């Protein structure tokens, strides 16, 4: 049996007719730039996640960049985040001339260890970017308290966590801004690059809208320097269709995670070999189902030989990336993140995966260790 890590075939076939209609509508009205589908999607998405405002943008990376720009993050500022995330989370901080300040992760959740955040706050700290990694939420309540006491902004990186429920409400609607990615493999994926910033704050919303179009409110008059961060009308049309199915797809992901859990619990793999994720509560939308595995790289080769694709998110923590060397971090600074990089393995996960495929994956993992 061949098991891909991720597969859009069934999903795309099922909604093809609806998507065709949506795309043809755009071809008919030809408002390819900031067409009516953008505002419609912004409304649908802000309703969905319980935020007052939403601004469609060109990618998840640009969502983060635009949010930080709108919050005036500038050279000399410090922004706290996790070293165990996709590159973009820290890349955008550096692009604005600010300094990324890393905090290690909690080993159980792979998320920023909120208890360690206060230790690194200085007068220069302007923002924290919690990343709801793999679809599992950061504990927002203590983080909000710290942010409030220290007058620091929170920009949520929700790229992997659309629809996830935190202790304070849906991911994205809690911080000053929430940033979504609709990269095709994310839980809600476009047919190309796309993203969204949501916020409860009207002033920030207006600033985001202005900076999305080069800093202009009146045509050819620029009050400040923004960029071209617009979402394509065609992508908005596709996403409007797909958003209607998101809840169903999320429920399926959660059910598949449950199946993996039972399969691992009932198998003879000892805890020394494989640790499936520990998930209290319902705060996880399983963008990825990630285990820790002894001898991870050999296991991965073995699975590949058995036609099972897996992923490693992420093999190198951000504090050890060559481009961030000048910040003076060293190996050993964030041991939990470094260990996670050596051990994590993302198993096949997508709404349409079958139970037989999941059984085959767990059996094959068991076969490797026995
Ligand atoms: C995918 C992702 C991004 C970037 O989104 P793009 O749409 O690819 O630019 C940022 N942060 C995290 C955690 C991601 O997974």
Tab-separated table of C-alpha atoms and ligand atoms in Angstrom:
chain	number	residue	atom	x	y	z
A	1	UNK	CA	0.000	0.000	0.000
A	2	UNK	CA	1.259	3.475	-0.866
A	3	UNK	CA	0.508	6.105	1.798
A	4	UNK	CA	1.292	9.719	0.930
A	5	UNK	CA	1.925	12.131	3.780
A	6	UNK	CA	-0.645	14.484	2.322
A	7	UNK	CA	-3.002	14.101	-0.628
A	8	UNK	CA	-5.451	16.588	-2.128
A	9	UNK	CA	-6.865	14.285	-4.832
A	10	UNK	CA	-10.192	13.302	-3.243
A	11	UNK	CA	-10.860	16.657	-1.702
A	12	UNK	CA	-10.271	18.538	-4.944
A	13	UNK	CA	-12.361	16.121	-7.015
A	14	UNK	CA	-15.252	16.411	-4.619
A	15	UNK	CA	-15.517	20.209	-4.799
A	16	UNK	CA	-14.333	20.640	-8.386
A	17	UNK	CA	-17.699	21.692	-9.818
A	18	UNK	CA	-18.210	24.379	-7.181
A	19	UNK	CA	-14.687	25.683	-7.670
A	20	UNK	CA	-15.177	25.877	-11.424
A	21	UNK	CA	-18.230	28.077	-10.920
A	22	UNK	CA	-16.335	30.309	-8.493
A	23	UNK	CA	-13.422	30.722	-10.910
A	24	UNK	CA	-15.722	31.371	-13.858
A	25	UNK	CA	-17.441	34.125	-11.879
A	26	UNK	CA	-14.094	35.849	-11.484
A	27	UNK	CA	-13.389	35.434	-15.197
A	28	UNK	CA	-16.749	37.029	-15.936
A	29	UNK	CA	-16.366	40.121	-13.741
A	30	UNK	CA	-12.586	40.333	-14.309
A	31	UNK	CA	-11.837	42.252	-11.096
A	32	UNK	CA	-8.681	40.247	-10.601
A	33	UNK	CA	-7.277	42.748	-8.109
A	34	UNK	CA	-9.278	43.276	-4.874
A	35	UNK	CA	-12.444	41.894	-6.446
A	36	UNK	CA	-15.661	41.289	-4.469
A	37	UNK	CA	-14.582	37.768	-3.422
A	38	UNK	CA	-11.877	39.279	-1.216
A	39	UNK	CA	-14.248	41.194	1.037
A	40	UNK	CA	-16.670	38.271	1.039
A	41	UNK	CA	-13.946	35.911	2.191
A	42	UNK	CA	-12.738	38.425	4.780
A	43	UNK	CA	-16.251	38.521	6.192
A	44	UNK	CA	-16.643	34.718	6.149
A	45	UNK	CA	-13.287	34.189	7.806
A	46	UNK	CA	-13.699	36.856	10.484
A	47	UNK	CA	-17.111	35.357	11.326
A	48	UNK	CA	-15.600	31.893	11.402
A	49	UNK	CA	-12.816	32.729	13.824
A	50	UNK	CA	-14.669	35.301	15.900
A	51	UNK	CA	-12.571	38.322	14.989
A	52	UNK	CA	-14.106	41.665	14.069
A	53	UNK	CA	-11.923	42.359	11.029
A	54	UNK	CA	-9.908	40.489	8.437
A	55	UNK	CA	-7.507	41.553	5.712
A	56	UNK	CA	-6.713	39.135	2.887
A	57	UNK	CA	-3.036	39.066	1.972
A	58	UNK	CA	-0.605	37.379	-0.390
A	59	UNK	CA	0.734	34.660	1.963
A	60	UNK	CA	1.074	33.613	5.587
A	61	UNK	CA	4.538	35.138	5.625
A	62	UNK	CA	3.168	38.465	4.389
A	63	UNK	CA	0.386	38.257	6.981
A	64	UNK	CA	3.035	38.128	9.718
A	65	UNK	CA	5.161	40.836	8.087
A	66	UNK	CA	2.194	43.152	7.583
A	67	UNK	CA	0.947	42.635	11.156
A	68	UNK	CA	4.367	43.522	12.575
A	69	UNK	CA	4.618	46.549	10.265
A	70	UNK	CA	1.175	47.742	11.354
A	71	UNK	CA	2.305	47.425	14.993
A	72	UNK	CA	5.349	49.584	14.194
A	73	UNK	CA	7.977	46.953	14.849
A	74	UNK	CA	11.198	48.655	13.830
A	75	UNK	CA	14.996	48.446	14.060
A	76	UNK	CA	16.202	48.025	17.636
A	77	UNK	CA	12.998	46.337	18.818
A	78	UNK	CA	12.954	42.809	20.191
A	79	UNK	CA	10.319	40.208	19.345
A	80	UNK	CA	10.008	36.977	21.342
A	81	UNK	CA	9.190	33.698	19.639
A	82	UNK	CA	10.005	29.996	19.478
A	83	UNK	CA	13.029	28.539	17.660
A	84	UNK	CA	10.952	25.452	16.777
A	85	UNK	CA	8.749	26.784	13.980
A	86	UNK	CA	8.779	27.447	10.261
A	87	UNK	CA	11.424	29.964	9.198
A	88	UNK	CA	8.942	32.723	8.295
A	89	UNK	CA	7.969	33.352	11.938
A	90	UNK	CA	11.430	34.723	12.701
A	91	UNK	CA	12.313	35.810	9.158
A	92	UNK	CA	9.726	38.611	9.254
A	93	UNK	CA	11.146	39.964	12.532
A	94	UNK	CA	14.599	40.254	11.000
A	95	UNK	CA	13.285	41.794	7.778
A	96	UNK	CA	12.002	44.745	9.841
A	97	UNK	CA	15.400	45.204	11.476
A	98	UNK	CA	14.169	43.891	14.821
A	99	UNK	CA	15.854	41.175	16.860
A	100	UNK	CA	14.365	37.706	17.258
A	101	UNK	CA	14.579	36.608	20.900
A	102	UNK	CA	14.030	32.889	21.241
A	103	UNK	CA	12.479	30.975	24.136
A	104	UNK	CA	12.621	27.186	24.378
A	105	UNK	CA	9.571	24.942	23.905
A	106	UNK	CA	7.609	22.699	26.271
A	107	UNK	CA	8.497	19.115	25.355
A	108	UNK	CA	4.861	17.857	25.490
A	109	UNK	CA	3.216	20.443	23.270
A	110	UNK	CA	6.221	21.550	21.138
A	111	UNK	CA	4.950	25.092	21.775
A	112	UNK	CA	6.684	28.115	23.261
A	113	UNK	CA	7.192	27.593	27.013
A	114	UNK	CA	5.161	30.497	28.339
A	115	UNK	CA	6.792	30.175	31.793
A	116	UNK	CA	10.130	31.181	30.238
A	117	UNK	CA	8.889	34.275	28.426
A	118	UNK	CA	9.200	36.742	31.317
A	119	UNK	CA	12.914	35.942	31.726
A	120	UNK	CA	13.750	37.456	28.347
A	121	UNK	CA	11.568	40.574	28.407
A	122	UNK	CA	13.534	43.862	28.255
A	123	UNK	CA	12.524	47.510	27.605
A	124	UNK	CA	13.080	46.744	23.936
A	125	UNK	CA	10.528	43.912	23.791
A	126	UNK	CA	7.649	45.022	21.566
A	127	UNK	CA	5.880	41.818	20.613
A	128	UNK	CA	5.535	38.089	21.179
A	129	UNK	CA	4.699	35.685	18.362
A	130	UNK	CA	3.176	32.488	19.780
A	131	UNK	CA	2.967	29.750	17.134
A	132	UNK	CA	0.156	27.210	17.514
A	133	UNK	CA	2.423	24.510	16.118
A	134	UNK	CA	1.032	21.477	14.288
A	135	UNK	CA	-2.454	22.820	15.063
A	136	UNK	CA	-2.180	22.720	18.839
A	137	UNK	CA	-2.809	25.868	20.816
A	138	UNK	CA	-0.379	27.753	23.026
A	139	UNK	CA	-1.784	28.516	26.509
A	140	UNK	CA	-2.979	32.015	25.799
A	141	UNK	CA	-4.244	33.002	29.234
A	142	UNK	CA	-0.829	33.346	30.927
A	143	UNK	CA	0.636	34.842	27.772
A	144	UNK	CA	-2.049	37.538	27.599
A	145	UNK	CA	-1.371	38.393	31.225
A	146	UNK	CA	2.360	38.811	30.586
A	147	UNK	CA	1.698	40.875	27.468
A	148	UNK	CA	-0.693	43.167	29.298
A	149	UNK	CA	1.585	43.701	32.298
A	150	UNK	CA	4.519	44.551	30.085
A	151	UNK	CA	2.651	46.463	27.385
A	152	UNK	CA	3.703	44.048	24.638
A	153	UNK	CA	1.767	43.104	21.510
A	154	UNK	CA	0.792	39.547	20.665
A	155	UNK	CA	0.783	38.432	17.042
A	156	UNK	CA	-0.501	34.882	16.743
A	157	UNK	CA	1.032	32.682	14.071
A	158	UNK	CA	-2.056	30.621	13.174
A	159	UNK	CA	-0.647	29.246	9.940
A	160	UNK	CA	-1.173	25.667	11.175
A	161	UNK	CA	-4.110	26.201	13.517
A	162	UNK	CA	-7.150	27.568	11.732
A	163	UNK	CA	-10.235	26.619	13.743
A	164	UNK	CA	-8.291	25.507	16.828
A	165	UNK	CA	-9.834	26.412	20.152
A	166	UNK	CA	-7.528	27.939	22.771
A	167	UNK	CA	-8.326	28.565	26.449
A	168	UNK	CA	-9.454	32.066	25.383
A	169	UNK	CA	-11.442	31.379	22.211
A	170	UNK	CA	-10.508	30.515	18.659
A	171	UNK	CA	-6.871	30.810	17.646
A	172	UNK	CA	-6.247	34.056	15.810
A	173	UNK	CA	-8.884	36.177	17.461
A	174	UNK	CA	-7.054	36.554	20.786
A	175	UNK	CA	-3.868	38.505	20.196
A	176	UNK	CA	-3.612	42.004	18.691
A	177	UNK	CA	-3.464	40.235	15.338
A	178	UNK	CA	-3.791	36.648	14.109
A	179	UNK	CA	-2.052	35.489	10.939
A	180	UNK	CA	-3.276	32.638	8.751
A	181	UNK	CA	-1.599	30.915	5.825
A	182	UNK	CA	-3.558	29.278	3.020
A	183	UNK	CA	-0.528	27.565	1.507
A	184	UNK	CA	-2.005	24.570	-0.364
A	185	UNK	CA	-0.984	21.991	2.270
A	186	UNK	CA	-2.389	23.917	5.244
A	187	UNK	CA	-5.741	22.862	6.769
A	188	UNK	CA	-7.456	25.461	4.583
A	189	UNK	CA	-5.387	25.592	1.407
A	190	UNK	CA	-5.694	27.813	-1.654
A	191	UNK	CA	-4.543	26.946	-5.174
A	192	UNK	CA	-1.359	28.914	-4.600
A	193	UNK	CA	-0.037	31.375	-2.025
A	194	UNK	CA	-2.530	33.249	0.139
A	195	UNK	CA	-2.971	34.461	3.717
A	196	UNK	CA	-5.078	36.572	6.077
A	197	UNK	CA	-4.611	38.856	9.077
A	198	UNK	CA	-7.475	39.113	11.562
A	199	UNK	CA	-7.888	41.580	14.402
A	200	UNK	CA	-10.450	42.915	16.858
A	201	UNK	CA	-8.984	46.417	16.676
A	202	UNK	CA	-10.432	48.834	14.159
A	203	UNK	CA	-7.454	51.197	14.150
A	204	UNK	CA	-5.083	48.328	13.458
A	205	UNK	CA	-7.453	47.045	10.770
A	206	UNK	CA	-7.357	50.365	8.911
A	207	UNK	CA	-3.582	50.473	9.145
A	208	UNK	CA	-3.332	46.903	7.793
A	209	UNK	CA	-5.568	47.807	4.842
A	210	UNK	CA	-3.483	50.866	4.053
A	211	UNK	CA	-0.132	49.083	4.285
A	212	UNK	CA	-1.483	46.253	2.081
A	213	UNK	CA	-1.606	48.736	-0.819
A	214	UNK	CA	1.726	50.544	-0.435
A	215	UNK	CA	0.564	52.824	2.390
A	216	UNK	CA	-2.015	54.631	0.319
A	217	UNK	CA	-5.591	55.573	1.207
A	218	UNK	CA	-6.120	57.989	-1.685
A	219	UNK	CA	-4.977	56.874	-5.134
A	220	UNK	CA	-1.328	57.793	-5.831
A	221	UNK	CA	-0.923	59.521	-2.472
A	222	UNK	CA	1.256	57.622	0.020
A	223	UNK	CA	1.131	58.545	3.695
A	224	UNK	CA	3.715	55.923	4.558
A	225	UNK	CA	5.627	53.094	2.914
A	226	UNK	CA	3.759	49.805	2.755
A	227	UNK	CA	3.942	47.095	0.121
A	228	UNK	CA	1.894	45.024	-2.271
A	229	UNK	CA	0.465	42.438	0.091
A	230	UNK	CA	-2.829	41.840	-1.721
A	231	UNK	CA	-4.625	38.510	-1.852
A	232	UNK	CA	-5.593	37.451	-5.411
A	233	UNK	CA	-9.298	37.504	-6.200
A	234	UNK	CA	-9.015	34.026	-7.751
A	235	UNK	CA	-7.539	32.591	-4.553
A	236	UNK	CA	-10.290	34.230	-2.494
A	237	UNK	CA	-12.899	32.620	-4.760
A	238	UNK	CA	-11.353	29.172	-4.216
A	239	UNK	CA	-11.037	29.719	-0.467
A	240	UNK	CA	-14.648	30.841	-0.107
A	241	UNK	CA	-15.737	27.455	-1.453
A	242	UNK	CA	-13.273	25.492	0.663
A	243	UNK	CA	-14.009	27.340	3.918
A	244	UNK	CA	-17.485	25.785	3.923
A	245	UNK	CA	-15.899	22.348	4.283
A	246	UNK	CA	-13.260	23.254	6.853
A	247	UNK	CA	-15.204	22.179	9.945
A	248	UNK	CA	-15.878	18.762	8.433
A	249	UNK	CA	-12.240	18.345	7.401
A	250	UNK	CA	-11.083	19.378	10.867
A	251	UNK	CA	-13.401	16.859	12.537
A	252	UNK	CA	-11.964	14.165	10.289
A	253	UNK	CA	-8.389	15.121	11.167
A	254	UNK	CA	-9.284	14.894	14.881
A	255	UNK	CA	-10.871	11.491	14.360
A	256	UNK	CA	-7.780	10.233	12.508
A	257	UNK	CA	-5.563	11.468	15.330
A	258	UNK	CA	-7.735	9.496	17.712
A	259	UNK	CA	-7.313	6.417	15.536
A	260	UNK	CA	-3.527	6.786	15.550
A	261	UNK	CA	-3.622	7.143	19.354
A	262	UNK	CA	-5.577	3.909	19.789
A	263	UNK	CA	-3.410	2.056	17.293
A	264	UNK	CA	-0.272	3.114	19.152
A	265	UNK	CA	-1.765	2.311	22.556
A	266	UNK	CA	-2.781	-1.159	21.423
A	267	UNK	CA	0.530	-1.935	19.787
A	268	UNK	CA	3.619	-3.337	21.456
A	269	UNK	CA	5.889	-0.425	20.621
A	270	UNK	CA	7.539	0.538	23.893
A	271	UNK	CA	7.608	4.140	24.999
A	272	UNK	CA	11.360	4.108	24.555
A	273	UNK	CA	10.895	3.797	20.822
A	274	UNK	CA	7.898	5.900	19.942
A	275	UNK	CA	6.005	8.551	21.864
A	276	UNK	CA	2.733	9.616	20.268
A	277	UNK	CA	1.625	13.154	21.153
A	278	UNK	CA	-0.004	13.770	24.544
A	279	UNK	CA	-3.146	15.740	23.934
A	280	UNK	CA	-5.291	16.875	26.817
A	281	UNK	CA	-8.548	18.530	25.829
A	282	UNK	CA	-9.703	19.538	22.425
A	283	UNK	CA	-7.299	22.284	21.538
A	284	UNK	CA	-5.689	20.635	18.515
A	285	UNK	CA	-6.741	20.617	14.843
A	286	UNK	CA	-3.976	18.230	13.748
A	287	UNK	CA	-2.389	20.062	10.905
A	288	UNK	CA	0.222	17.390	11.633
A	289	UNK	CA	0.194	14.262	13.776
A	290	UNK	CA	3.723	14.243	15.158
A	291	UNK	CA	5.382	11.458	17.120
A	292	UNK	CA	8.818	11.325	18.719
A	293	UNK	CA	10.823	8.401	17.440
A	294	UNK	CA	14.125	6.815	18.471
A	295	UNK	CA	16.418	6.419	15.481
A	296	UNK	CA	14.096	8.744	13.601
A	297	UNK	CA	16.095	8.994	10.390
A	298	UNK	CA	16.432	5.219	9.947
A	299	UNK	CA	12.751	4.752	10.729
A	300	UNK	CA	11.957	7.314	8.076
A	301	UNK	CA	14.042	5.456	5.473
A	302	UNK	CA	12.336	2.201	6.447
A	303	UNK	CA	8.899	3.775	6.016
A	304	UNK	CA	9.932	5.217	2.654
A	305	UNK	CA	10.948	1.718	1.511
A	306	UNK	CA	7.447	0.569	2.478
A	307	UNK	CA	5.969	3.456	0.426
A	308	UNK	CA	4.926	5.535	3.438
A	309	UNK	CA	5.825	9.222	3.219
A	310	UNK	CA	6.537	11.203	6.375
A	311	UNK	CA	7.805	14.684	7.184
A	312	UNK	CA	10.294	16.250	9.570
A	313	UNK	CA	9.157	19.626	10.903
A	314	UNK	CA	11.755	20.889	11.596
A	315	UNK	CA	15.232	19.426	11.202
A	316	UNK	CA	17.175	22.533	12.348
A	317	UNK	CA	15.990	25.004	15.014
A	318	UNK	CA	15.951	28.666	14.042
A	319	UNK	CA	18.590	29.779	16.572
A	320	UNK	CA	21.092	27.562	14.712
A	321	UNK	CA	20.213	28.748	11.192
A	322	UNK	CA	23.213	30.167	9.312
A	323	UNK	CA	21.415	33.462	8.562
A	324	UNK	CA	20.778	34.131	12.276
A	325	UNK	CA	24.372	33.520	13.417
A	326	UNK	CA	24.949	37.176	14.244
A	327	UNK	CA	22.457	36.974	17.136
A	328	UNK	CA	25.000	34.905	19.029
A	329	UNK	CA	22.989	31.805	19.841
A	330	UNK	CA	24.784	28.479	20.247
A	331	UNK	CA	24.040	24.797	20.215
A	332	UNK	CA	22.719	23.864	23.653
A	333	UNK	CA	20.882	27.157	24.214
A	334	UNK	CA	17.435	25.596	23.660
A	335	UNK	CA	17.815	21.900	24.443
A	336	UNK	CA	14.127	20.976	24.132
A	337	UNK	CA	13.927	22.475	20.655
A	338	UNK	CA	17.155	20.792	19.601
A	339	UNK	CA	16.003	17.388	20.883
A	340	UNK	CA	12.658	17.821	19.131
A	341	UNK	CA	14.475	18.492	15.839
A	342	UNK	CA	16.227	15.122	16.208
A	343	UNK	CA	13.140	13.134	17.196
A	344	UNK	CA	9.992	14.460	15.524
A	345	UNK	CA	8.274	12.619	12.719
A	346	UNK	CA	5.028	13.744	11.096
A	347	UNK	CA	2.912	10.794	10.005
A	348	UNK	CA	0.519	10.809	7.039
A	349	UNK	CA	-2.429	13.058	7.935
A	350	UNK	CA	-5.196	14.503	5.791
A	351	UNK	CA	-8.997	14.381	6.054
A	352	UNK	CA	-9.407	11.566	3.501
A	353	UNK	CA	-6.802	9.141	4.889
A	354	UNK	CA	-8.285	5.671	5.441
A	355	UNK	CA	-8.169	3.575	8.602
A	356	UNK	CA	-6.426	0.808	6.620
A	357	UNK	CA	-3.672	3.236	5.668
A	358	UNK	CA	-3.280	4.306	9.289
A	359	UNK	CA	-3.125	0.671	10.431
A	360	UNK	CA	-0.472	-0.021	7.834
A	361	UNK	CA	1.583	2.972	9.037
A	362	UNK	CA	1.513	1.886	12.694
A	363	UNK	CA	2.176	-1.779	11.810
A	364	UNK	CA	5.159	-0.768	9.721
A	365	UNK	CA	6.543	1.364	12.544
A	366	UNK	CA	6.115	-1.583	14.903
A	367	UNK	CA	7.885	-3.808	12.373
A	368	UNK	CA	10.881	-1.472	12.334
A	369	UNK	CA	11.434	-1.697	16.104
A	370	UNK	CA	10.758	-5.394	16.571
B	1	LIG	C1	3.256	27.901	6.534
B	1	LIG	C2	3.730	28.705	7.705
B	1	LIG	C3	4.047	30.070	7.599
B	1	LIG	C4	4.145	30.801	6.301
B	1	LIG	O1	3.051	30.747	5.478
B	1	LIG	P1	3.207	30.918	3.889
B	1	LIG	O2	1.797	31.039	3.435
B	1	LIG	O3	3.904	29.708	3.378
B	1	LIG	O4	3.985	32.166	3.635
B	1	LIG	C5	4.374	30.748	8.756
B	1	LIG	N1	4.415	30.132	9.953
B	1	LIG	C6	4.152	28.820	10.087
B	1	LIG	C7	4.204	28.208	11.444
B	1	LIG	C8	3.815	28.057	8.971
B	1	LIG	O5	3.566	26.757	9.117
